PDB file of C-alpha atoms and ligand atoms in Angstrom:
ATOM      1  CA  MET A 207      66.081   9.700  10.614  1.00 45.00           C
ATOM      2  CA  SER A 208      69.673  10.845  10.774  1.00 48.00           C
ATOM      3  CA  MET A 209      69.031  14.371   9.632  1.00 52.00           C
ATOM      4  CA  ASP A 210      67.139  17.119  11.408  1.00 62.00           C
ATOM      5  CA  PRO A 211      64.333  18.089   9.105  1.00 63.00           C
ATOM      6  CA  ALA A 212      64.151  21.555  10.630  1.00 63.00           C
ATOM      7  CA  VAL A 213      67.790  22.205   9.585  1.00 63.00           C
ATOM      8  CA  SER A 214      67.053  21.168   5.999  1.00 66.00           C
ATOM      9  CA  VAL A 215      63.850  23.223   5.828  1.00 62.00           C
ATOM     10  CA  LYS A 216      65.843  26.207   7.020  1.00 57.00           C
ATOM     11  CA  ARG A 217      68.435  25.658   4.400  1.00 60.00           C
ATOM     12  CA  VAL A 218      65.806  25.522   1.705  1.00 61.00           C
ATOM     13  CA  GLN A 219      64.443  28.857   2.908  1.00 59.00           C
ATOM     14  CA  GLN A 220      67.873  30.479   3.104  1.00 55.00           C
ATOM     15  CA  THR A 221      68.994  29.481  -0.343  1.00 66.00           C
ATOM     16  CA  ARG A 222      65.632  29.757  -2.034  1.00 85.00           C
ATOM     17  CA  LEU A 223      66.017  26.344  -3.481  1.00 95.00           C
ATOM     18  CA  ARG A 224      63.215  25.291  -5.804  1.00 96.00           C
ATOM     19  CA  ILE A 225      62.062  21.855  -4.898  1.00 98.00           C
ATOM     20  CA  PRO A 226      60.752  19.561  -7.664  1.00 98.00           C
ATOM     21  CA  ALA A 227      57.373  18.093  -6.872  1.00 98.00           C
ATOM     22  CA  HIS A 228      58.455  14.904  -8.578  1.00 98.00           C
ATOM     23  CA  LEU A 229      62.105  13.835  -8.800  1.00 98.00           C
ATOM     24  CA  GLY A 230      63.311  11.051 -10.978  1.00 99.00           C
ATOM     25  CA  VAL A 231      66.749   9.470 -10.461  1.00 99.00           C
ATOM     26  CA  ILE A 232      68.690   7.182 -12.780  1.00 99.00           C
ATOM     27  CA  MET A 233      70.940   5.663 -10.155  1.00 98.00           C
ATOM     28  CA  ASP A 234      73.931   4.735 -12.350  1.00 98.00           C
ATOM     29  CA  GLY A 235      77.581   3.904 -11.671  1.00 98.00           C
ATOM     30  CA  ASN A 236      77.395   1.195  -8.929  1.00 98.00           C
ATOM     31  CA  GLY A 237      79.670  -1.066 -10.957  1.00 98.00           C
ATOM     32  CA  ARG A 238      82.284   1.659 -11.660  1.00 98.00           C
ATOM     33  CA  TRP A 239      82.212   2.760  -8.064  1.00 98.00           C
ATOM     34  CA  ALA A 240      83.168  -0.793  -6.976  1.00 98.00           C
ATOM     35  CA  GLN A 241      85.701  -1.397  -9.807  1.00 98.00           C
ATOM     36  CA  ALA A 242      87.495   1.842  -8.895  1.00 98.00           C
ATOM     37  CA  ARG A 243      88.035   0.394  -5.390  1.00 98.00           C
ATOM     38  CA  GLY A 244      88.995  -3.109  -6.482  1.00 98.00           C
ATOM     39  CA  LYS A 245      85.673  -4.499  -5.263  1.00 98.00           C
ATOM     40  CA  LEU A 246      83.100  -6.726  -6.952  1.00 98.00           C
ATOM     41  CA  ARG A 247      80.333  -4.984  -8.861  1.00 98.00           C
ATOM     42  CA  THR A 248      77.820  -6.512  -6.384  1.00 97.00           C
ATOM     43  CA  GLU A 249      79.442  -4.469  -3.577  1.00 98.00           C
ATOM     44  CA  GLY A 250      78.648  -1.379  -5.615  1.00 98.00           C
ATOM     45  CA  HIS A 251      74.996  -2.360  -5.593  1.00 98.00           C
ATOM     46  CA  ILE A 252      75.033  -2.784  -1.841  1.00 98.00           C
ATOM     47  CA  GLU A 253      76.467   0.745  -1.465  1.00 98.00           C
ATOM     48  CA  GLY A 254      73.773   1.880  -4.011  1.00 98.00           C
ATOM     49  CA  VAL A 255      71.092   0.823  -1.632  1.00 98.00           C
ATOM     50  CA  LYS A 256      72.615   2.925   1.152  1.00 98.00           C
ATOM     51  CA  ALA A 257      72.623   5.879  -1.205  1.00 98.00           C
ATOM     52  CA  LEU A 258      68.919   5.254  -1.923  1.00 98.00           C
ATOM     53  CA  ARG A 259      68.089   5.269   1.777  1.00 97.00           C
ATOM     54  CA  ARG A 260      69.899   8.545   2.060  1.00 98.00           C
ATOM     55  CA  LEU A 261      67.996   9.966  -0.868  1.00 98.00           C
ATOM     56  CA  VAL A 262      64.673   8.923   0.587  1.00 98.00           C
ATOM     57  CA  GLU A 263      65.486  10.837   3.778  1.00 97.00           C
ATOM     58  CA  LEU A 264      66.588  13.858   1.805  1.00 98.00           C
ATOM     59  CA  CYS A 265      63.389  13.902  -0.195  1.00 98.00           C
ATOM     60  CA  ILE A 266      61.352  13.669   2.971  1.00 98.00           C
ATOM     61  CA  ASN A 267      63.348  16.456   4.637  1.00 97.00           C
ATOM     62  CA  TYR A 268      63.351  18.795   1.571  1.00 97.00           C
ATOM     63  CA  GLY A 269      59.676  18.251   0.788  1.00 98.00           C
ATOM     64  CA  VAL A 270      59.894  16.361  -2.503  1.00 98.00           C
ATOM     65  CA  GLY A 271      56.430  14.866  -3.064  1.00 98.00           C
ATOM     66  CA  HIS A 272      57.206  12.045  -5.476  1.00 98.00           C
ATOM     67  CA  LEU A 273      60.511  10.206  -6.044  1.00 98.00           C
ATOM     68  CA  THR A 274      60.972   7.729  -8.897  1.00 99.00           C
ATOM     69  CA  VAL A 275      64.117   5.645  -8.858  1.00 98.00           C
ATOM     70  CA  PHE A 276      65.366   3.488 -11.690  1.00 98.00           C
ATOM     71  CA  SER A 277      66.610   0.302 -10.052  1.00 97.00           C
ATOM     72  CA  PHE A 278      66.485  -2.367 -12.794  1.00 98.00           C
ATOM     73  CA  SER A 279      65.792  -1.887 -16.431  1.00 98.00           C
ATOM     74  CA  SER A 280      64.210  -4.293 -18.841  1.00 97.00           C
ATOM     75  CA  GLU A 281      67.511  -4.228 -20.678  1.00 97.00           C
ATOM     76  CA  ASN A 282      69.498  -5.148 -17.520  1.00 98.00           C
ATOM     77  CA  TRP A 283      68.432  -8.771 -18.137  1.00 97.00           C
ATOM     78  CA  THR A 284      71.400  -8.877 -20.566  1.00 98.00           C
ATOM     79  CA  ARG A 285      73.883  -8.758 -17.621  1.00 98.00           C
ATOM     80  CA  PRO A 286      75.522 -11.851 -16.198  1.00 97.00           C
ATOM     81  CA  LYS A 287      72.970 -14.087 -14.426  1.00 97.00           C
ATOM     82  CA  ASP A 288      74.753 -13.852 -11.036  1.00 97.00           C
ATOM     83  CA  GLU A 289      74.519  -9.976 -11.098  1.00 97.00           C
ATOM     84  CA  VAL A 290      70.846 -10.069 -12.062  1.00 97.00           C
ATOM     85  CA  SER A 291      69.948 -12.470  -9.320  1.00 96.00           C
ATOM     86  CA  PHE A 292      72.048 -10.395  -6.866  1.00 98.00           C
ATOM     87  CA  ILE A 293      70.023  -7.263  -7.746  1.00 97.00           C
ATOM     88  CA  PHE A 294      66.742  -9.167  -7.398  1.00 97.00           C
ATOM     89  CA  ASN A 295      67.765 -10.442  -3.954  1.00 97.00           C
ATOM     90  CA  LEU A 296      68.811  -6.927  -3.024  1.00 96.00           C
ATOM     91  CA  LEU A 297      65.250  -5.746  -3.727  1.00 95.00           C
ATOM     92  CA  ARG A 298      63.885  -8.485  -1.470  1.00 95.00           C
ATOM     93  CA  ARG A 299      66.399  -7.578   1.257  1.00 95.00           C
ATOM     94  CA  PHE A 300      65.632  -3.897   0.964  1.00 94.00           C
ATOM     95  CA  VAL A 301      61.953  -4.620   1.423  1.00 93.00           C
ATOM     96  CA  ALA A 302      62.591  -6.902   4.386  1.00 92.00           C
ATOM     97  CA  SER A 303      64.918  -4.447   6.181  1.00 95.00           C
ATOM     98  CA  ASP A 304      63.235  -1.149   5.319  1.00 96.00           C
ATOM     99  CA  LEU A 305      59.512  -1.800   5.147  1.00 96.00           C
ATOM    100  CA  GLN A 306      58.796  -0.923   8.785  1.00 96.00           C
ATOM    101  CA  LYS A 307      60.799   2.277   8.575  1.00 96.00           C
ATOM    102  CA  LEU A 308      59.079   3.255   5.336  1.00 97.00           C
ATOM    103  CA  ILE A 309      55.689   2.668   6.947  1.00 97.00           C
ATOM    104  CA  ARG A 310      56.738   4.732  10.050  1.00 96.00           C
ATOM    105  CA  GLY A 311      58.102   7.472   7.752  1.00 97.00           C
ATOM    106  CA  ASN A 312      54.640   7.720   6.063  1.00 98.00           C
ATOM    107  CA  VAL A 313      56.145   6.689   2.751  1.00 98.00           C
ATOM    108  CA  GLN A 314      53.848   5.266   0.102  1.00 98.00           C
ATOM    109  CA  VAL A 315      55.667   2.730  -2.089  1.00 98.00           C
ATOM    110  CA  ARG A 316      54.732   1.960  -5.695  1.00 98.00           C
ATOM    111  CA  ILE A 317      56.588  -0.386  -7.980  1.00 97.00           C
ATOM    112  CA  ILE A 318      56.410   0.182 -11.679  1.00 98.00           C
ATOM    113  CA  GLY A 319      57.501  -2.063 -14.392  1.00 97.00           C
ATOM    114  CA  SER A 320      56.560  -5.315 -16.092  1.00 96.00           C
ATOM    115  CA  ARG A 321      55.507  -8.113 -13.798  1.00 93.00           C
ATOM    116  CA  LEU A 322      55.844 -10.675 -16.535  1.00 91.00           C
ATOM    117  CA  GLY A 323      58.813 -12.858 -16.050  1.00 87.00           C
ATOM    118  CA  LEU A 324      59.056 -12.039 -12.347  1.00 94.00           C
ATOM    119  CA  GLU A 325      58.894 -14.905  -9.877  1.00 94.00           C
ATOM    120  CA  GLU A 326      55.514 -15.436  -8.245  1.00 96.00           C
ATOM    121  CA  SER A 327      57.026 -14.751  -4.788  1.00 95.00           C
ATOM    122  CA  LEU A 328      58.489 -11.464  -5.937  1.00 96.00           C
ATOM    123  CA  VAL A 329      55.208 -10.338  -7.380  1.00 96.00           C
ATOM    124  CA  ARG A 330      53.538 -11.221  -4.069  1.00 96.00           C
ATOM    125  CA  LEU A 331      56.198  -9.231  -2.203  1.00 96.00           C
ATOM    126  CA  ILE A 332      55.668  -6.211  -4.412  1.00 96.00           C
ATOM    127  CA  ASP A 333      51.876  -6.391  -3.978  1.00 96.00           C
ATOM    128  CA  ASP A 334      52.384  -6.724  -0.203  1.00 96.00           C
ATOM    129  CA  VAL A 335      54.631  -3.633   0.055  1.00 97.00           C
ATOM    130  CA  GLU A 336      52.218  -1.612  -2.018  1.00 97.00           C
ATOM    131  CA  ALA A 337      49.229  -2.735   0.054  1.00 97.00           C
ATOM    132  CA  LYS A 338      50.934  -2.051   3.383  1.00 97.00           C
ATOM    133  CA  THR A 339      51.956   1.492   2.469  1.00 98.00           C
ATOM    134  CA  ALA A 340      48.983   2.434   0.359  1.00 97.00           C
ATOM    135  CA  ARG A 341      47.327   4.600   3.036  1.00 97.00           C
ATOM    136  CA  ASN A 342      50.546   6.565   3.735  1.00 98.00           C
ATOM    137  CA  THR A 343      50.273  10.221   2.824  1.00 98.00           C
ATOM    138  CA  GLY A 344      53.863  11.392   2.801  1.00 98.00           C
ATOM    139  CA  LEU A 345      56.583  10.877   0.182  1.00 98.00           C
ATOM    140  CA  VAL A 346      55.478   8.655  -2.709  1.00 98.00           C
ATOM    141  CA  LEU A 347      58.485   6.363  -3.537  1.00 98.00           C
ATOM    142  CA  ILE A 348      58.155   4.850  -6.973  1.00 98.00           C
ATOM    143  CA  VAL A 349      60.621   2.038  -7.696  1.00 98.00           C
ATOM    144  CA  ALA A 350      61.095   1.395 -11.440  1.00 98.00           C
ATOM    145  CA  PHE A 351      61.958  -2.226 -11.373  1.00 97.00           C
ATOM    146  CA  ASN A 352      61.959  -4.429 -14.464  1.00 97.00           C
ATOM    147  CA  TYR A 353      60.980  -1.191 -16.106  1.00 98.00           C
ATOM    148  CA  GLY A 354      61.479   0.009 -19.701  1.00 98.00           C
ATOM    149  CA  GLY A 355      59.762   3.036 -21.167  1.00 98.00           C
ATOM    150  CA  LYS A 356      59.216   1.405 -24.574  1.00 98.00           C
ATOM    151  CA  ALA A 357      57.840  -1.737 -22.930  1.00 97.00           C
ATOM    152  CA  GLU A 358      55.526   0.439 -20.881  1.00 98.00           C
ATOM    153  CA  ILE A 359      54.211   2.165 -23.972  1.00 98.00           C
ATOM    154  CA  ALA A 360      53.790  -1.165 -25.782  1.00 97.00           C
ATOM    155  CA  ASP A 361      51.843  -2.577 -22.763  1.00 97.00           C
ATOM    156  CA  ALA A 362      49.612   0.546 -22.734  1.00 98.00           C
ATOM    157  CA  THR A 363      48.967   0.222 -26.497  1.00 98.00           C
ATOM    158  CA  ARG A 364      48.085  -3.473 -26.117  1.00 98.00           C
ATOM    159  CA  ARG A 365      45.645  -2.656 -23.332  1.00 97.00           C
ATOM    160  CA  ILE A 366      44.002   0.195 -25.311  1.00 98.00           C
ATOM    161  CA  ALA A 367      43.770  -1.973 -28.466  1.00 98.00           C
ATOM    162  CA  ALA A 368      41.966  -4.613 -26.427  1.00 98.00           C
ATOM    163  CA  GLU A 369      39.454  -2.086 -25.263  1.00 98.00           C
ATOM    164  CA  VAL A 370      38.892  -1.003 -28.934  1.00 98.00           C
ATOM    165  CA  ALA A 371      38.579  -4.655 -30.063  1.00 98.00           C
ATOM    166  CA  ALA A 372      35.992  -5.304 -27.319  1.00 98.00           C
ATOM    167  CA  GLY A 373      33.951  -2.348 -28.479  1.00 98.00           C
ATOM    168  CA  ARG A 374      34.353  -0.406 -25.223  1.00 98.00           C
ATOM    169  CA  LEU A 375      36.393   2.377 -26.867  1.00 98.00           C
ATOM    170  CA  ARG A 376      36.410   3.957 -30.308  1.00 98.00           C
ATOM    171  CA  ALA A 377      39.744   4.628 -31.945  1.00 98.00           C
ATOM    172  CA  GLU A 378      38.797   8.266 -32.524  1.00 98.00           C
ATOM    173  CA  GLU A 379      38.334   8.711 -28.755  1.00 98.00           C
ATOM    174  CA  ILE A 380      41.934   7.879 -27.953  1.00 98.00           C
ATOM    175  CA  THR A 381      43.736  10.943 -26.474  1.00 98.00           C
ATOM    176  CA  GLU A 382      46.911  11.593 -24.538  1.00 98.00           C
ATOM    177  CA  ALA A 383      44.835  11.071 -21.407  1.00 98.00           C
ATOM    178  CA  THR A 384      43.835   7.589 -22.622  1.00 98.00           C
ATOM    179  CA  ILE A 385      47.445   6.696 -22.984  1.00 98.00           C
ATOM    180  CA  GLU A 386      48.469   8.218 -19.679  1.00 98.00           C
ATOM    181  CA  ALA A 387      45.744   6.243 -17.922  1.00 98.00           C
ATOM    182  CA  ALA A 388      47.065   2.991 -19.419  1.00 98.00           C
ATOM    183  CA  LEU A 389      50.743   3.567 -18.357  1.00 98.00           C
ATOM    184  CA  TYR A 390      52.179   2.035 -15.188  1.00 98.00           C
ATOM    185  CA  THR A 391      52.276   5.628 -13.853  1.00 98.00           C
ATOM    186  CA  ALA A 392      48.569   6.232 -14.221  1.00 98.00           C
ATOM    187  CA  GLY A 393      47.540   8.920 -11.769  1.00 97.00           C
ATOM    188  CA  LEU A 394      51.064  10.014 -10.966  1.00 98.00           C
ATOM    189  CA  PRO A 395      52.479  13.416 -11.890  1.00 98.00           C
ATOM    190  CA  ASP A 396      55.263  13.726 -14.542  1.00 98.00           C
ATOM    191  CA  PRO A 397      58.755  14.203 -13.137  1.00 98.00           C
ATOM    192  CA  ASP A 398      59.903  17.860 -12.952  1.00 98.00           C
ATOM    193  CA  LEU A 399      63.567  16.917 -12.661  1.00 98.00           C
ATOM    194  CA  ILE A 400      65.516  13.831 -13.653  1.00 98.00           C
ATOM    195  CA  ILE A 401      69.018  13.303 -12.269  1.00 99.00           C
ATOM    196  CA  ARG A 402      71.442  10.800 -13.714  1.00 99.00           C
ATOM    197  CA  THR A 403      74.669  10.033 -11.926  1.00 98.00           C
ATOM    198  CA  SER A 404      77.997   8.565 -13.207  1.00 98.00           C
ATOM    199  CA  GLY A 405      78.596  11.051 -15.999  1.00 98.00           C
ATOM    200  CA  GLU A 406      76.453   9.264 -18.559  1.00 98.00           C
ATOM    201  CA  GLN A 407      74.132  11.598 -20.481  1.00 98.00           C
ATOM    202  CA  ARG A 408      71.354   9.480 -21.831  1.00 98.00           C
ATOM    203  CA  ILE A 409      67.868   8.340 -20.716  1.00 98.00           C
ATOM    204  CA  SER A 410      68.403   4.536 -21.149  1.00 98.00           C
ATOM    205  CA  ASN A 411      64.651   3.880 -21.520  1.00 98.00           C
ATOM    206  CA  PHE A 412      63.576   5.624 -18.307  1.00 98.00           C
ATOM    207  CA  LEU A 413      60.165   7.360 -18.211  1.00 98.00           C
ATOM    208  CA  LEU A 414      60.089   8.115 -21.965  1.00 98.00           C
ATOM    209  CA  TRP A 415      56.547   9.409 -22.180  1.00 98.00           C
ATOM    210  CA  GLN A 416      56.565  11.097 -18.714  1.00 98.00           C
ATOM    211  CA  SER A 417      59.858  13.014 -19.280  1.00 98.00           C
ATOM    212  CA  ALA A 418      58.605  15.025 -22.206  1.00 98.00           C
ATOM    213  CA  TYR A 419      59.087  18.283 -20.260  1.00 97.00           C
ATOM    214  CA  SER A 420      61.409  17.193 -17.433  1.00 98.00           C
ATOM    215  CA  GLU A 421      64.616  19.102 -16.684  1.00 98.00           C
ATOM    216  CA  PHE A 422      67.743  16.937 -16.706  1.00 98.00           C
ATOM    217  CA  VAL A 423      70.755  17.260 -14.508  1.00 98.00           C
ATOM    218  CA  PHE A 424      73.754  14.969 -15.127  1.00 98.00           C
ATOM    219  CA  VAL A 425      76.308  14.630 -12.397  1.00 98.00           C
ATOM    220  CA  ASP A 426      79.747  12.967 -12.452  1.00 98.00           C
ATOM    221  CA  GLU A 427      79.605  11.136  -9.172  1.00 98.00           C
ATOM    222  CA  ASN A 428      78.801   7.456  -9.226  1.00 98.00           C
ATOM    223  CA  TRP A 429      75.510   6.634  -7.489  1.00 98.00           C
ATOM    224  CA  PRO A 430      76.999   5.295  -4.173  1.00 98.00           C
ATOM    225  CA  ASP A 431      78.755   8.664  -3.674  1.00 98.00           C
ATOM    226  CA  PHE A 432      75.639  10.755  -4.185  1.00 98.00           C
ATOM    227  CA  ASP A 433      75.032  12.543  -0.798  1.00 98.00           C
ATOM    228  CA  GLU A 434      73.345  15.591   0.606  1.00 98.00           C
ATOM    229  CA  ALA A 435      75.941  18.017  -0.892  1.00 98.00           C
ATOM    230  CA  SER A 436      75.386  16.510  -4.375  1.00 98.00           C
ATOM    231  CA  PHE A 437      71.607  16.719  -3.857  1.00 98.00           C
ATOM    232  CA  VAL A 438      71.764  20.397  -2.903  1.00 98.00           C
ATOM    233  CA  ARG A 439      74.054  21.174  -5.878  1.00 98.00           C
ATOM    234  CA  VAL A 440      71.553  19.553  -8.251  1.00 98.00           C
ATOM    235  CA  LEU A 441      68.708  21.505  -6.703  1.00 98.00           C
ATOM    236  CA  GLU A 442      70.628  24.756  -7.132  1.00 97.00           C
ATOM    237  CA  THR A 443      71.183  23.953 -10.793  1.00 97.00           C
ATOM    238  CA  TYR A 444      67.486  23.057 -11.161  1.00 98.00           C
ATOM    239  CA  SER A 445      66.457  26.333  -9.386  1.00 96.00           C
ATOM    240  CA  HIS A 446      68.082  28.317 -12.211  1.00 95.00           C
ATOM    241  CA  ARG A 447      66.304  26.486 -14.969  1.00 95.00           C
ATOM    242  CA  GLU A 448      63.539  28.216 -16.866  1.00 93.00           C
ATOM    243  CA  ARG A 449      60.767  25.906 -17.786  1.00 92.00           C
ATOM    244  CA  ARG A 450      58.570  27.017 -20.631  1.00 92.00           C
ATOM    245  CA  PHE A 451      56.532  24.051 -21.767  1.00 93.00           C
ATOM    246  CA  GLY A 452      56.410  25.377 -25.284  1.00 94.00           C
ATOM    247  CA  GLY A 453      55.253  28.809 -24.224  1.00 93.00           C
ATOM    248  CA  VAL A 454      57.196  32.066 -23.943  1.00 91.00           C
ATOM    249  CA  GLU A 455      57.120  32.674 -20.243  1.00 85.00           C
ATOM    250  CA  ALA A 456      58.902  30.697 -17.502  1.00 84.00           C
ATOM    251  CA  LYS A 457      56.634  28.495 -15.458  1.00 77.00           C
ATOM    252  CA  LEU A 458      57.167  27.094 -11.980  1.00 69.00           C
ATOM    253  CA  PRO A 459      58.223  24.784 -10.520  1.00 62.00           C
TER     254      PRO A 459
HETATM  255  C1  IPE B 108      73.394   1.139 -11.777  1.00 80.26           C
HETATM  256  O1  IPE B 108      74.766   0.846 -11.738  1.00 80.26           O
HETATM  257  C2  IPE B 108      72.587   0.032 -11.217  1.00 80.26           C
HETATM  258  C3  IPE B 108      71.913  -0.850 -12.204  1.00 80.26           C
HETATM  259  C4  IPE B 108      71.780  -0.546 -13.476  1.00 80.26           C
HETATM  260  C5  IPE B 108      71.191  -1.978 -11.733  1.00 80.26           C
HETATM  261  P1  IPE B 108      75.444   0.032 -12.907  1.00 80.26           P
HETATM  262  O2  IPE B 108      75.388  -1.461 -12.439  1.00 80.26           O
HETATM  263  O3  IPE B 108      74.889   0.270 -14.168  1.00 80.26           O
HETATM  264  O4  IPE B 108      76.904   0.511 -12.772  1.00 80.26           O
HETATM  265  P2  IPE B 108      77.930   0.828 -13.980  1.00 80.26           P
HETATM  266  O5  IPE B 108      77.177   1.761 -14.875  1.00 80.26           O
HETATM  267  O6  IPE B 108      78.235  -0.429 -14.607  1.00 80.26           O
HETATM  268  O7  IPE B 108      79.094   1.497 -13.372  1.00 80.26           O
HETATM  269  C1  IPE B 109      70.113   2.490 -16.462  1.00 80.26           C
HETATM  270  O1  IPE B 109      71.471   2.286 -16.273  1.00 80.26           O
HETATM  271  C2  IPE B 109      69.319   1.572 -15.667  1.00 80.26           C
HETATM  272  C3  IPE B 109      69.389   1.788 -14.215  1.00 80.26           C
HETATM  273  C4  IPE B 109      70.031   2.741 -13.568  1.00 80.26           C
HETATM  274  C5  IPE B 109      68.642   0.808 -13.424  1.00 80.26           C
HETATM  275  P1  IPE B 109      72.296   1.275 -17.238  1.00 80.26           P
HETATM  276  O2  IPE B 109      73.659   1.182 -16.646  1.00 80.26           O
HETATM  277  O3  IPE B 109      71.618   0.010 -17.431  1.00 80.26           O
HETATM  278  O4  IPE B 109      72.344   2.117 -18.603  1.00 80.26           O
HETATM  279  P2  IPE B 109      73.279   1.968 -19.855  1.00 80.26           P
HETATM  280  O5  IPE B 109      73.389   0.616 -20.258  1.00 80.26           O
HETATM  281  O6  IPE B 109      74.595   2.595 -19.447  1.00 80.26           O
HETATM  282  O7  IPE B 109      72.668   2.879 -20.889  1.00 80.26           O
HETATM  283 MG1   MG B 110      75.251   1.610 -15.686  1.00 80.26          MG
END
């Protein structure tokens, strides 16, 4: 770890930063980062992985419990074939290069998204990473890969409908909890804060159900430029937000 956790913890105490228990990040702007430097878009994705490593360390040091990052959406299939396969290979390379470090860092990795249409070998890799880190008790790193919020809700609906058709569940018994249990994120808390980089202000099909009461912070930096200073600025903004969840009084966190 390049940072001294004690220094970061001290900073949290000094500035009274409120730390989200679950942080979601829409890591956007890799392509624009590269284009602005006369580089190929793929080089932006490589820098994006470096920014992701940095973020994982920051979350560990600042005490974020769950981190969900959006790394490939179900709509990203519409990109040129070369770029899609580059991103897929990047996931493989990230796992190959970082798995040991994640295990040592006590990080539990979960990959959410549709497994349909993914190569057999990639599905095995995903299962392997999850299995090898399943007993870790530190940061939970959730990678949304081949993920779409609408597809997730459709998958959940299909699963619940099958239960009803098989006579194991009655339609009247379906509650929000039934749906939550059928989502890819079953058992995980909802994100408290969602950050999107690159100046875009939209959700692009990320965690639709789970973000019902999330705070959103949009920052102008492209994802590869997102560093500790950006992270602290976002946390400061978040710390001033009043969360009401439909009530009249502010609730933490
Ligand atoms: C985010 O950066 C990474 C993925 C969506 C895979 P982009 O590739 O969307 O970069 P921009 O938005 O084109 O700059
Ligand atoms: C959202 O970014 C998906 C990821 C960051 C993986 P996009 O770049 O795909 O979103 P749009 O197309 O600008 O809405
Ligand atoms: Mg984009």
